[in-house]
XYZ file of C-alpha atoms in Angstrom:
185
model
C -30.287 9.905 18.983
C -30.328 6.160 19.256
C -29.019 4.188 17.524
C -26.090 6.098 16.051
C -24.042 5.201 13.020
C -20.459 5.589 14.191
C -18.716 5.730 17.557
C -15.261 7.329 17.485
C -13.078 6.502 20.457
C -9.598 5.597 21.617
C -8.636 1.946 21.749
C -7.731 2.224 25.419
C -11.381 2.253 26.564
C -12.705 -0.406 24.192
C -13.364 -2.991 26.894
C -14.034 -0.550 29.739
C -16.723 1.520 28.075
C -17.522 0.600 24.466
C -18.308 -3.052 25.191
C -20.600 -2.013 28.042
C -22.402 0.480 25.800
C -23.006 -2.227 23.215
C -24.191 -4.815 25.753
C -26.515 -2.402 27.585
C -27.924 -1.041 24.324
C -28.701 -4.518 23.032
C -30.132 -5.626 26.366
C -32.374 -2.596 26.899
C -33.489 -1.799 23.345
C -32.685 -4.837 21.250
C -30.705 -2.559 18.912
C -26.968 -2.063 18.636
C -26.064 1.514 19.661
C -23.801 1.986 16.608
C -22.842 0.199 13.404
C -19.196 1.265 13.227
C -16.551 1.753 15.894
C -13.728 3.992 14.666
C -10.723 3.456 16.915
C -8.117 6.194 16.941
C -4.766 6.060 18.654
C -3.660 7.923 21.730
C -2.039 11.327 21.462
C 1.494 10.920 22.755
C 4.452 13.201 23.444
C 6.777 14.004 20.526
C 9.180 11.214 21.572
C 6.353 8.639 21.596
C 6.096 8.362 25.380
C 2.778 8.665 27.179
C 1.969 12.231 28.201
C 2.179 12.704 31.946
C 2.011 15.705 34.245
C 4.710 14.183 36.450
C 7.040 13.841 33.437
C 6.176 17.398 32.421
C 5.570 16.460 28.784
C 1.868 17.327 28.563
C 0.880 19.676 25.751
C -1.998 21.988 26.654
C -4.351 22.085 23.662
C -5.596 25.565 24.602
C -2.049 26.955 24.475
C -1.445 25.154 21.173
C -4.645 26.566 19.668
C -3.737 30.050 20.898
C -0.304 29.855 19.239
C -1.000 27.843 16.062
C -4.780 27.815 15.611
C -7.400 25.086 15.961
C -7.314 24.054 12.294
C -3.593 23.291 12.320
C -3.962 21.232 15.508
C -6.928 19.265 14.104
C -5.191 18.692 10.780
C -2.024 17.543 12.579
C -3.956 15.016 14.638
C -5.784 13.548 11.637
C -3.186 13.433 8.869
C -0.503 10.871 8.356
C -1.909 8.307 10.777
C -3.847 5.105 10.362
C -6.816 4.171 12.556
C -5.645 2.849 15.924
C -2.083 4.139 15.513
C -0.789 6.383 18.295
C -0.084 9.968 17.298
C 3.136 11.628 18.453
C 2.307 15.302 18.861
C 5.174 17.543 17.855
C 5.065 21.285 17.465
C 7.035 21.277 14.200
C 4.235 19.364 12.461
C 1.614 21.702 13.907
C 3.605 24.746 12.797
C 4.025 23.329 9.273
C 0.289 22.654 9.086
C -0.462 26.189 10.271
C 1.730 27.450 7.435
C -0.150 25.182 4.999
C -3.520 26.547 6.187
C -2.179 30.098 5.840
C -1.037 29.348 2.293
C -4.543 28.101 1.366
C -6.057 31.195 2.973
C -3.676 33.480 1.086
C -4.476 31.746 -2.229
C -8.205 32.248 -1.674
C -7.668 35.816 -0.545
C -5.573 36.539 -3.650
C -8.328 35.249 -5.929
C -11.108 37.142 -4.160
C -9.097 40.386 -3.913
C -7.837 40.297 -7.504
C -9.624 38.056 -9.983
C -13.037 38.546 -8.389
C -12.603 42.203 -7.462
C -15.437 44.258 -8.891
C -17.454 41.223 -10.022
C -21.176 41.825 -9.690
C -23.655 39.285 -8.338
C -24.600 38.008 -11.797
C -20.967 37.384 -12.742
C -20.347 35.625 -9.423
C -23.224 33.229 -10.189
C -21.624 32.257 -13.502
C -18.331 31.469 -11.742
C -19.887 29.024 -9.290
C -19.054 25.344 -9.605
C -22.195 23.231 -9.829
C -20.639 19.963 -10.976
C -17.873 18.540 -13.118
C -16.614 20.690 -15.948
C -17.944 19.739 -19.405
C -15.665 18.357 -22.116
C -16.132 21.383 -24.401
C -15.351 23.855 -21.618
C -12.426 21.716 -20.436
C -10.825 21.688 -23.890
C -10.892 25.510 -24.018
C -8.589 25.697 -20.983
C -4.822 26.063 -21.253
C -2.691 22.971 -20.588
C -1.736 23.951 -16.995
C -5.392 24.715 -16.201
C -6.524 21.365 -17.635
C -3.888 19.601 -15.562
C -5.016 21.297 -12.354
C -8.732 20.729 -13.027
C -8.189 17.040 -13.794
C -6.015 16.605 -10.681
C -8.670 18.358 -8.558
C -11.393 16.052 -9.908
C -9.220 13.026 -9.065
C -8.440 14.491 -5.655
C -12.118 15.032 -4.812
C -13.009 11.463 -5.825
C -10.097 9.971 -3.892
C -10.629 12.029 -0.722
C -14.382 11.328 -0.781
C -13.698 7.592 -1.027
C -11.198 7.751 1.847
C -13.623 9.629 4.093
C -16.479 7.232 3.309
C -14.156 4.335 4.224
C -12.953 6.022 7.450
C -9.410 6.514 6.114
C -9.235 10.037 7.522
C -5.448 10.193 7.755
C -5.041 9.306 4.089
C -7.756 11.774 3.068
C -6.156 14.593 5.033
C -2.716 13.879 3.611
C -4.021 14.011 0.040
C -5.330 17.527 0.550
C -1.682 18.609 0.558
C -1.949 18.476 -3.250
C -3.591 21.901 -2.999
C -0.192 23.248 -1.952
C 1.360 21.852 -5.137
C -1.455 23.328 -7.250
C -0.922 26.763 -5.736
C 2.658 26.727 -7.006
C 1.378 26.638 -10.605
C -0.221 30.051 -10.320
């Protein structure tokens, strides 16, 4: 679809490809092909050097996904970096993020296997979240529950703002709060 809203690309091809796309799009259609260019950094070896087959420091993403999962690899590439900053890829970070994803999965599984076990369809509908919690309902919660709900509301607002402003690394890092919340229960 033309024009698009956002082009996501590495900074290394800005002048080789992106500039040509913009010039050709303007020349042929009179419209810019995109409004935003999101420049990400290059994925580098753990020591910060450029990955190279001759150096033998290339990480095969298929092997990484097979060992740690796609979600942990994606999360590792997005979190803790700023736009345009190169990303050193180390397996310890990917492993830690796999463990984080597993913890979230286990928390959800615990709730569905225990607290929601035996709930009928009508009860499940009443448990759904359709918007912010009301003041009266909020005040009925215990202190730890109120703390977690208020932190989750703040987290959602902050992460949404970061994503809308293309601060994906910051948004991804903030999601780690869910790990802290799981320790309360």
